[in-house]
Short mmCIF file of C-alpha atoms in Angstrom, two decimals:
data_model
loop_
_atom_site.label_atom_id
_atom_site.label_comp_id
_atom_site.label_asym_id
_atom_site.label_seq_id
_atom_site.Cartn_x
_atom_site.Cartn_y
_atom_site.Cartn_z
CA MET K 1 -8.15 -6.72 10.14
CA LYS K 2 -11.18 -5.43 11.72
CA PRO K 3 -14.60 -6.22 12.15
CA LEU K 4 -16.79 -3.56 10.33
CA ALA K 5 -19.06 -2.35 13.60
CA SER K 6 -17.72 0.68 14.72
CA ARG K 7 -15.59 0.62 18.22
CA GLY K 8 -15.04 4.63 18.09
CA PRO K 9 -15.16 5.37 22.14
CA TRP K 10 -12.27 2.35 22.58
CA LEU K 11 -10.12 3.77 19.84
CA ALA K 12 -10.53 7.06 20.59
CA ALA K 13 -9.26 6.04 24.57
CA VAL K 14 -6.46 4.39 22.81
CA ALA K 15 -5.54 6.97 20.66
CA VAL K 16 -5.49 9.51 23.66
CA GLY K 17 -3.27 7.36 25.57
CA LEU K 18 -0.54 6.82 22.79
CA LEU K 19 -0.66 10.38 22.04
CA VAL K 20 0.01 11.23 25.86
CA THR K 21 2.84 8.88 25.75
CA ALA K 22 4.45 10.07 22.26
CA VAL K 23 4.39 13.64 24.04
CA LEU K 24 5.79 12.49 27.10
CA VAL K 25 8.97 10.84 25.14
CA GLY K 26 9.14 13.71 22.22
CA THR K 27 11.63 11.30 20.46
CA ARG K 28 11.08 10.11 16.95
CA ALA K 29 11.72 6.22 16.02
CA THR K 30 14.93 5.61 13.87
CA PRO K 31 14.90 3.24 10.95
CA GLY K 32 15.95 0.54 12.06
CA GLN K 33 17.96 -2.17 9.73
CA ALA K 34 16.27 -4.36 7.07
CA LEU K 35 15.40 -8.13 8.12
CA GLU K 36 17.38 -10.13 5.63
CA ASN K 37 15.88 -13.53 5.52
CA GLY K 38 15.85 -13.67 1.58
CA VAL K 39 12.12 -12.71 0.48
CA ALA K 40 10.24 -9.84 -0.55
CA ARG K 41 13.18 -8.68 -2.53
CA THR K 42 10.31 -6.15 -4.37
CA PRO K 43 7.07 -6.06 -2.95
CA PRO K 44 4.80 -9.08 -2.72
CA MET K 45 2.07 -9.66 -5.15
CA GLY K 46 -0.72 -11.92 -4.78
CA TRP K 47 -4.58 -11.96 -3.23
CA ASN K 48 -6.09 -12.55 0.11
CA SER K 49 -9.37 -13.50 0.88
CA TRP K 50 -10.60 -11.46 3.43
CA ASN K 51 -11.75 -7.95 2.10
CA THR K 52 -14.71 -10.03 0.04
CA PHE K 53 -15.12 -13.18 1.83
CA GLY K 54 -14.41 -12.58 5.55
CA CYS K 55 -14.91 -15.36 7.83
CA ASN K 56 -16.51 -17.29 4.89
CA ILE K 57 -14.27 -19.58 3.18
CA ASN K 58 -13.20 -23.08 2.47
CA GLU K 59 -11.21 -25.29 0.14
CA SER K 60 -13.36 -24.90 -2.84
CA LEU K 61 -13.48 -20.91 -2.73
CA ILE K 62 -9.56 -21.29 -2.36
CA ARG K 63 -8.98 -23.81 -4.86
CA GLY K 64 -11.01 -21.87 -7.56
CA MET K 65 -9.92 -18.44 -6.70
CA ALA K 66 -6.27 -19.67 -7.36
CA ASP K 67 -7.77 -21.24 -10.79
CA ALA K 68 -9.36 -17.88 -11.46
CA ILE K 69 -5.99 -16.02 -11.37
CA VAL K 70 -4.17 -18.58 -13.48
CA THR K 71 -6.70 -18.48 -16.35
CA SER K 72 -7.73 -14.72 -16.04
CA GLY K 73 -3.73 -14.04 -16.36
CA MET K 74 -3.60 -12.83 -12.65
CA LYS K 75 -0.31 -14.84 -12.55
CA ASP K 76 1.31 -14.11 -15.86
CA ALA K 77 0.94 -10.81 -14.57
CA GLY K 78 2.68 -11.12 -11.35
CA TYR K 79 0.51 -12.74 -8.69
CA GLN K 80 1.73 -15.26 -6.61
CA TYR K 81 0.63 -15.10 -3.06
CA VAL K 82 -3.31 -16.86 -2.06
CA VAL K 83 -3.71 -15.64 1.53
CA VAL K 84 -5.81 -17.37 3.33
CA ASP K 85 -7.00 -15.02 6.11
CA ASP K 86 -9.32 -15.46 9.77
CA CYS K 87 -11.28 -18.70 10.13
CA TRP K 88 -9.27 -21.40 8.50
CA PHE K 89 -8.17 -23.22 11.25
CA ASN K 90 -9.96 -25.95 13.57
CA PRO K 91 -11.27 -24.13 17.07
CA ASN K 92 -9.11 -26.24 18.44
CA ARG K 93 -5.72 -27.12 18.74
CA ASP K 94 -4.83 -31.12 18.61
CA SER K 95 -3.93 -33.05 21.77
CA ALA K 96 -0.14 -32.10 20.87
CA GLY K 97 -1.03 -28.44 20.68
CA ASN K 98 -0.74 -28.27 16.94
CA LEU K 99 -2.91 -26.53 14.71
CA GLN K 100 -5.37 -28.03 12.39
CA GLY K 101 -7.33 -26.80 9.43
CA ASP K 102 -10.96 -26.93 9.97
CA PRO K 103 -12.28 -30.22 8.75
CA SER K 104 -15.93 -29.06 7.50
CA ARG K 105 -14.00 -26.09 5.63
CA PHE K 106 -10.73 -27.63 4.89
CA PRO K 107 -11.65 -31.22 4.32
CA SER K 108 -8.18 -32.53 2.75
CA GLY K 109 -6.12 -30.28 5.18
CA MET K 110 -3.81 -27.37 4.61
CA LYS K 111 -0.94 -29.21 3.53
CA ALA K 112 -2.71 -30.32 0.32
CA LEU K 113 -4.15 -26.87 -0.02
CA GLY K 114 -0.71 -25.94 -0.34
CA ASP K 115 0.28 -28.37 -2.83
CA TYR K 116 -2.64 -27.63 -4.37
CA LEU K 117 -1.50 -24.13 -5.17
CA HIS K 118 2.20 -25.07 -5.66
CA GLY K 119 1.15 -27.25 -8.34
CA LYS K 120 -0.53 -23.82 -9.90
CA GLY K 121 2.82 -22.16 -9.56
CA LEU K 122 1.33 -20.05 -7.12
CA LYS K 123 2.50 -20.13 -3.14
CA PHE K 124 0.77 -20.34 -0.08
CA GLY K 125 -0.17 -17.77 2.39
CA LEU K 126 -2.08 -18.32 6.12
CA TYR K 127 -3.00 -15.71 8.27
CA GLU K 128 -2.55 -15.99 12.79
CA VAL K 129 -1.99 -13.87 15.72
CA PRO K 130 0.27 -13.42 18.17
CA GLY K 131 -2.58 -13.50 20.85
CA ALA K 132 -4.99 -15.93 22.35
CA LYS K 133 -8.08 -15.33 19.67
CA THR K 134 -7.73 -14.27 16.52
CA CYS K 135 -9.66 -10.92 15.84
CA ALA K 136 -12.69 -13.02 14.47
CA GLN K 137 -12.08 -15.29 18.04
CA GLY K 138 -11.59 -12.06 19.48
CA THR K 139 -15.27 -10.68 18.69
CA GLY K 140 -17.03 -13.86 18.64
CA GLY K 141 -17.35 -14.23 15.00
CA TYR K 142 -15.31 -17.57 14.81
CA PRO K 143 -15.26 -19.92 17.66
CA GLY K 144 -12.41 -21.01 19.73
CA SER K 145 -9.02 -19.81 21.00
CA THR K 146 -6.02 -20.69 18.66
CA GLY K 147 -3.55 -17.95 18.53
CA SER K 148 -0.05 -18.36 18.18
CA GLN K 149 0.85 -16.90 21.93
CA GLY K 150 3.08 -19.44 23.91
CA HIS K 151 2.75 -21.65 20.60
CA GLU K 152 4.98 -19.41 18.51
CA ALA K 153 8.28 -22.27 17.86
CA GLN K 154 5.60 -24.95 17.16
CA ASP K 155 3.39 -23.17 15.03
CA ALA K 156 6.06 -21.87 13.02
CA ARG K 157 7.10 -25.58 12.40
CA GLN K 158 3.54 -26.31 11.63
CA PHE K 159 3.76 -23.34 9.37
CA ALA K 160 6.78 -24.87 7.75
CA ALA K 161 5.76 -28.50 7.27
CA TRP K 162 2.35 -27.36 5.29
CA GLY K 163 4.46 -25.57 2.86
CA VAL K 164 3.44 -21.74 4.10
CA ASP K 165 5.35 -19.60 2.05
CA TYR K 166 3.57 -16.14 3.97
CA LEU K 167 2.36 -15.38 6.89
CA LYS K 168 -0.15 -12.31 7.86
CA TYR K 169 0.38 -11.80 11.70
CA ASP K 170 -2.37 -9.59 13.13
CA TYR K 171 -1.77 -8.55 16.60
CA CYS K 172 -5.30 -7.76 17.27
CA SER K 173 -5.13 -6.65 20.54
CA GLY K 174 -5.50 -3.11 22.16
CA SER K 175 -3.02 -3.80 24.78
CA GLY K 176 0.83 -3.24 25.31
CA THR K 177 3.25 -0.16 24.37
CA ILE K 178 4.96 -0.25 21.08
CA ASN K 179 8.33 -1.73 22.56
CA ASP K 180 5.90 -4.84 23.33
CA GLN K 181 4.72 -5.23 20.15
CA VAL K 182 7.88 -5.16 18.83
CA ALA K 183 8.89 -8.05 21.60
CA THR K 184 6.19 -9.71 20.42
CA PHE K 185 6.25 -9.95 16.67
CA ALA K 186 9.78 -10.65 16.67
CA LYS K 187 9.02 -13.95 18.99
CA MET K 188 7.25 -15.46 15.73
CA ARG K 189 10.23 -13.92 13.57
CA ASP K 190 12.82 -15.52 14.88
CA ALA K 191 10.92 -19.12 15.10
CA LEU K 192 10.20 -18.74 11.43
CA ALA K 193 13.61 -18.24 10.87
CA ALA K 194 14.39 -21.25 12.67
CA THR K 195 12.50 -23.57 10.55
CA GLY K 196 14.69 -22.68 7.64
CA ARG K 197 12.20 -21.96 4.96
CA PRO K 198 11.71 -18.87 3.76
CA ILE K 199 8.47 -17.51 4.78
CA LEU K 200 8.03 -13.74 4.02
CA TYR K 201 6.66 -12.41 6.95
CA SER K 202 3.33 -9.55 7.00
CA ILE K 203 2.84 -8.22 10.03
CA ASN K 204 -0.22 -5.60 11.47
CA PRO K 205 0.82 -3.45 14.35
CA ASN K 206 -2.25 -1.09 14.02
CA SER K 207 -5.21 -4.39 14.27
CA PHE K 208 -7.17 -2.86 17.30
CA HIS K 209 -3.94 -0.98 18.16
CA CYS K 210 -4.25 2.49 17.01
CA CYS K 211 -1.87 3.99 14.80
CA THR K 212 1.63 2.32 15.49
CA GLY K 213 2.07 1.39 12.32
CA PRO K 214 3.78 4.36 11.05
CA GLN K 215 5.97 5.49 14.14
CA ARG K 216 8.92 3.20 13.37
CA ASN K 217 10.64 1.49 10.61
CA TRP K 218 9.61 -2.01 11.20
CA GLY K 219 11.71 -3.69 8.53
CA ASP K 220 14.10 -5.27 11.61
CA VAL K 221 11.43 -7.28 12.49
CA ALA K 222 9.02 -8.25 9.09
CA ASN K 223 8.89 -7.86 5.63
CA ILE K 224 6.04 -5.68 5.30
CA TRP K 225 4.33 -4.44 7.60
CA ARG K 226 0.55 -2.09 8.00
CA THR K 227 0.75 1.24 8.35
CA THR K 228 -2.46 2.51 8.67
CA GLU K 229 -5.84 1.41 9.87
CA ASP K 230 -8.04 -0.82 7.80
CA ILE K 231 -8.94 0.15 4.15
CA THR K 232 -12.40 -0.12 2.89
CA ASN K 233 -14.17 0.70 -0.37
CA LYS K 234 -14.31 4.54 -0.22
CA TRP K 235 -12.30 7.15 -1.70
CA ASP K 236 -12.26 9.48 1.43
CA THR K 237 -13.61 7.93 5.24
CA GLY K 238 -12.54 11.68 6.96
CA ASN K 239 -10.57 9.82 9.12
CA THR K 240 -6.60 10.71 9.24
CA ASN K 241 -5.69 7.09 10.47
CA GLY K 242 -8.87 5.82 12.24
CA TYR K 243 -10.89 2.82 11.20
CA PRO K 244 -11.85 2.35 8.21
CA MET K 245 -9.20 4.29 5.82
CA GLY K 246 -10.40 5.33 2.11
CA VAL K 247 -7.90 5.22 -0.09
CA GLN K 248 -7.06 9.12 -0.14
CA ASN K 249 -6.88 8.66 3.83
CA ILE K 250 -4.02 5.84 3.73
CA ILE K 251 -1.93 8.13 0.90
CA ASN K 252 -1.80 10.41 3.47
CA VAL K 253 -0.13 8.72 6.01
CA ASN K 254 2.10 6.71 4.11
CA VAL K 255 3.82 8.79 1.14
CA PRO K 256 5.97 10.46 4.32
CA LEU K 257 7.16 7.33 5.29
CA ALA K 258 9.36 6.20 1.60
CA SER K 259 12.47 6.43 3.35
CA TYR K 260 11.53 3.21 5.48
CA ALA K 261 11.29 0.93 2.11
CA GLY K 262 13.76 -0.87 0.01
CA PRO K 263 14.47 -4.47 -0.64
CA GLY K 264 13.00 -7.26 1.98
CA HIS K 265 10.88 -4.86 3.46
CA PHE K 266 8.23 -2.48 2.53
CA ASN K 267 5.59 -0.41 4.18
CA ASP K 268 2.54 -1.83 3.33
CA PRO K 269 -1.13 0.34 3.31
CA ASP K 270 -2.71 -2.31 3.48
CA MET K 271 -4.64 -4.59 0.69
CA MET K 272 -6.44 -3.08 -2.70
CA GLU K 273 -10.03 -2.55 -2.85
CA ILE K 274 -9.62 -2.36 -6.84
CA GLY K 275 -13.18 -4.12 -7.93
CA ARG K 276 -15.56 -4.29 -5.18
CA GLY K 277 -17.43 -1.50 -5.80
CA GLY K 278 -17.59 2.11 -3.78
CA MET K 279 -15.12 4.13 -6.19
CA THR K 280 -15.11 6.00 -9.52
CA ASP K 281 -12.65 4.49 -12.65
CA ALA K 282 -10.45 7.31 -11.54
CA GLU K 283 -10.54 6.74 -7.94
CA MET K 284 -9.99 2.95 -8.87
CA ARG K 285 -6.96 3.72 -10.84
CA THR K 286 -5.48 6.09 -8.44
CA HIS K 287 -5.89 3.74 -5.91
CA PHE K 288 -3.53 1.25 -8.18
CA ALA K 289 -1.30 4.04 -9.45
CA MET K 290 -0.50 5.39 -6.22
CA TRP K 291 0.34 1.69 -4.46
CA ALA K 292 2.46 0.86 -7.48
CA MET K 293 4.88 4.59 -6.65
CA MET K 294 4.68 4.00 -3.36
CA ALA K 295 6.31 0.12 -3.52
CA ALA K 296 3.14 -1.38 -1.75
CA PRO K 297 2.32 -4.71 -1.39
CA LEU K 298 -0.40 -5.46 -4.23
CA ILE K 299 -2.38 -8.05 -2.53
CA ALA K 300 -5.99 -7.98 -4.32
CA GLY K 301 -8.75 -8.22 -2.32
CA ASN K 302 -11.82 -8.75 -4.93
CA ASP K 303 -13.21 -11.84 -6.47
CA ILE K 304 -10.74 -12.88 -9.18
CA ARG K 305 -13.73 -15.23 -10.90
CA SER K 306 -16.16 -12.79 -11.57
CA MET K 307 -13.86 -9.71 -12.69
CA ASP K 308 -15.17 -7.27 -15.28
CA SER K 309 -12.42 -5.77 -17.81
CA ALA K 310 -12.25 -2.22 -16.03
CA THR K 311 -11.21 -4.51 -13.18
CA GLN K 312 -8.41 -6.54 -15.20
CA THR K 313 -7.14 -3.17 -16.92
CA ILE K 314 -6.18 -1.86 -13.64
CA LEU K 315 -4.85 -4.65 -11.89
CA LYS K 316 -2.54 -6.32 -14.96
CA ASN K 317 -1.03 -2.67 -15.75
CA ARG K 318 2.35 -3.90 -16.51
CA VAL K 319 3.86 -0.68 -16.84
CA LEU K 320 2.66 0.21 -13.37
CA ILE K 321 3.35 -3.16 -12.20
CA GLY K 322 6.93 -2.64 -13.56
CA ILE K 323 7.12 0.46 -11.42
CA ASP K 324 5.79 -1.18 -8.25
CA GLN K 325 8.76 -4.05 -8.94
CA ASP K 326 11.76 -2.58 -9.85
CA THR K 327 14.51 -3.86 -8.30
CA LEU K 328 15.65 -0.88 -6.62
CA GLY K 329 13.03 -1.28 -4.25
CA LEU K 330 12.59 2.22 -3.68
CA GLN K 331 9.32 3.96 -2.69
CA ALA K 332 8.54 7.22 -4.77
CA SER K 333 9.78 10.51 -3.16
CA GLN K 334 7.58 13.45 -3.05
CA VAL K 335 8.78 16.12 -4.99
CA SER K 336 5.69 19.10 -4.19
CA PHE K 337 2.31 19.36 -2.81
CA ASP K 338 0.37 22.30 -2.75
CA GLY K 339 -2.83 20.65 -0.83
CA THR K 340 -4.19 19.18 -3.98
CA ARG K 341 -2.06 18.77 -6.54
CA ARG K 342 1.09 16.04 -5.38
CA VAL K 343 3.72 15.09 -7.81
CA LEU K 344 5.58 11.57 -6.77
CA ALA K 345 9.36 10.60 -8.46
CA LYS K 346 10.58 6.91 -8.09
CA ARG K 347 13.75 6.54 -9.63
CA LEU K 348 14.03 2.99 -11.12
CA ALA K 349 16.85 0.60 -11.66
CA ASN K 350 17.41 1.25 -15.65
CA GLY K 351 17.95 5.41 -15.23
CA ASP K 352 14.46 5.58 -15.82
CA VAL K 353 12.26 8.07 -13.38
CA ALA K 354 8.27 7.13 -12.75
CA VAL K 355 6.70 10.73 -11.96
CA ALA K 356 2.98 10.69 -10.70
CA LEU K 357 0.42 13.52 -11.17
CA PHE K 358 -1.79 12.74 -8.58
CA ASN K 359 -5.13 14.90 -8.21
CA GLN K 360 -6.58 15.16 -4.77
CA GLY K 361 -9.37 17.63 -5.91
CA GLY K 362 -12.70 16.98 -7.12
CA ALA K 363 -12.07 19.12 -10.04
CA THR K 364 -9.88 18.89 -13.31
CA THR K 365 -6.77 20.58 -12.86
CA THR K 366 -2.96 20.84 -14.59
CA ILE K 367 -0.43 19.72 -12.33
CA SER K 368 3.49 20.35 -13.56
CA THR K 369 6.76 19.59 -12.94
CA THR K 370 10.30 18.67 -14.88
CA ALA K 371 12.68 16.41 -15.74
CA SER K 372 15.30 18.53 -13.02
CA ALA K 373 12.65 18.26 -10.19
CA ILE K 374 12.72 14.52 -10.34
CA GLY K 375 16.45 13.99 -10.84
CA LEU K 376 17.24 14.16 -14.31
CA SER K 377 19.56 16.28 -15.74
CA GLY K 378 20.16 17.07 -19.74
CA ASN K 379 17.49 18.19 -22.17
CA SER K 380 16.09 15.35 -24.02
CA PHE K 381 13.34 13.00 -22.52
CA THR K 382 10.49 10.41 -23.58
CA LEU K 383 7.20 10.05 -21.40
CA VAL K 384 5.40 7.22 -21.64
CA ASP K 385 1.71 7.13 -20.42
CA ALA K 386 1.61 4.47 -17.86
CA TRP K 387 -2.54 4.16 -19.19
CA THR K 388 -2.36 4.80 -22.67
CA LEU K 389 1.05 3.88 -23.29
CA GLY K 390 1.60 6.97 -26.20
CA THR K 391 4.55 8.42 -25.87
CA THR K 392 5.77 12.16 -25.81
CA PRO K 393 9.20 13.91 -26.10
CA THR K 394 9.91 16.79 -23.80
CA THR K 395 12.94 18.93 -23.07
CA GLY K 396 12.07 18.70 -19.51
CA ALA K 397 8.39 19.84 -19.28
CA ILE K 398 6.17 17.16 -17.39
CA SER K 399 2.90 18.27 -17.50
CA ALA K 400 -0.93 16.79 -17.85
CA SER K 401 -4.65 17.48 -17.26
CA VAL K 402 -5.73 15.63 -14.47
CA PRO K 403 -9.53 14.53 -13.73
CA GLY K 404 -10.80 15.12 -10.26
CA HIS K 405 -8.94 12.24 -7.90
CA GLY K 406 -7.12 10.84 -10.77
CA THR K 407 -3.77 10.30 -11.29
CA VAL K 408 -1.38 10.45 -14.19
CA VAL K 409 1.88 8.22 -14.10
CA TYR K 410 4.58 8.82 -16.27
CA ARG K 411 7.77 6.85 -16.95
CA VAL K 412 10.37 9.05 -17.79
CA SER K 413 13.32 7.84 -19.69
CA PRO K 414 16.26 10.53 -20.80
CA GLY K 415 17.86 10.46 -23.85
CA ALA K 416 21.01 11.05 -25.16
CA GLY K 417 23.16 13.21 -22.86
CA SER K 418 20.88 12.86 -19.91
CA THR K 419 21.42 11.90 -16.58
CA THR K 420 19.32 10.31 -13.69
CA ALA K 421 20.05 11.60 -9.87
CA PRO K 422 18.23 10.48 -6.81
CA PRO K 423 14.99 12.86 -6.70
CA PRO K 424 15.15 15.70 -3.89
CA THR K 425 14.48 14.56 -0.85
CA THR K 426 11.24 17.58 -0.62
CA ALA K 427 10.60 17.04 3.14
CA PRO K 428 7.22 15.96 3.35
CA THR K 429 4.17 18.10 4.25
CA THR K 430 3.59 16.10 7.16
CA ALA K 431 6.27 14.15 9.62
CA PRO K 432 5.44 10.44 11.06
CA PRO K 433 4.11 10.26 14.26
CA THR K 434 6.45 10.04 16.95
CA THR K 435 7.38 7.76 19.72
CA ALA K 436 9.95 5.95 22.03
CA PRO K 437 11.83 3.62 19.74
CA PRO K 438 12.60 -0.01 21.04
CA THR K 439 14.98 0.69 23.95
CA THR K 440 16.57 -2.59 22.65
CA ALA K 441 16.30 -3.42 18.81
CA PRO K 442 15.59 -6.90 17.67
CA PRO K 443 18.78 -8.85 15.81
CA THR K 444 18.27 -8.42 12.53
CA THR K 445 19.35 -12.02 11.44
CA ALA K 446 19.80 -14.22 14.53
CA PRO K 447 17.28 -15.08 17.72
CA PRO K 448 18.04 -12.79 20.57
CA THR K 449 20.39 -14.15 23.31
CA THR K 450 18.07 -13.22 25.88
CA ALA K 451 14.55 -13.71 25.86
CA PRO K 452 12.17 -10.79 24.83
CA PRO K 453 9.90 -9.05 27.14
CA THR K 454 7.22 -11.37 28.51
CA THR K 455 4.60 -8.92 28.19
CA ALA K 456 2.08 -10.80 25.82
CA PRO K 457 -1.81 -9.88 24.28
CA PRO K 458 -4.12 -10.24 27.08
CA THR K 459 -6.18 -13.61 26.80
CA THR K 460 -9.15 -11.29 27.28
CA ALA K 461 -10.99 -10.25 24.15
CA PRO K 462 -11.33 -7.04 22.70
CA PRO K 463 -14.80 -5.31 22.93
CA THR K 464 -17.08 -7.40 21.29
CA THR K 465 -18.42 -6.46 17.87
CA ASN K 466 -19.47 -8.76 14.37
CA PRO K 467 -17.16 -9.78 11.54
CA PRO K 468 -18.42 -9.42 8.07
#
């Protein structure tokens, strides 16, 4: 999470430093073991306050949004986590060092808010950072200094006592190597585990720190991890992995990371911008379809209380939600990409394969593949269009005319005598950036037997800009 003002020169300097480090080391991070804490067996679904409201949040807003999630049918569609982002806290801890909700914004307290959400059949998410100041505090947009640095175990116990089900942990510092980040995030991972409460752990290693998200498999540290800089409601910002990111820019980074995803650990291409303007209907549909194919968390960022019918049609598409929530937990593999026409395939638990025909160009074009190319054998298949629900028989050809920036998704079911195999693992056109993996991987189930490095984000604030 970042403010909207530009930090181009500062980020460029950080990027150069990381690039030099990667070149000098010249090794690729190897996938880590998955964090097994019993949650996020499929990608989480829910809503987060930041994209629309930034720091302008309060108890009434969050409760009203929870009500709307229920009455709009979003809850029935699978959206369950309500995540309260930055600026929820009292700028000062209490005399015992405990976090507190801001009494003017959340007069009933955070446990009462959690109880309200649980009473609606929803789950409670909160935001914190591993440094001294949250992103908003570090940029002067909110007073105080209430990050979790030095309070990890205390804060984890407080979250558990409040009934928190999801922690968004945002790095908010430009300092430290990727190994320092791993050790820092591992402190809260272990503190949450020690509470005994199952809490989904979401981290953002990119916040004020350039591009470390895609450089390793963070599944030994967190359940979900941001792979790119922050999203904005645009199709293409021209950034390959710089603030802010458009939907197409994020897809380009996230697609090659498919091997990192699985039950309990998923790549996170950021919260969704559907329903917030800035893109065409075809682009909004692609946004949702590709997030579903990439087994991404489906975290809405719009105002649920006032969403129009087009937004509801996209966010509640049950075929795409079913693809995203498939119990195999696989992220779609790239089958082909010629720079414009991109084909992804995602094997599903019942033997079906979801295939996305994604047109990254601006003009309508025909995109084609075959059943064998997506891992199916035989000569009898049924295609179900995720948007129209129309069904088409085929002996193996899969093709569609796809509008510019659009995506056609078929759920392909094998008929009698046809079988499913994993889609071919075609090498992506671009590989994840290289960096040195941690010299010692953190344990996946228990706290470290030796303390992690003491390096922590600095107490000094990042460059000052104004958040939204």
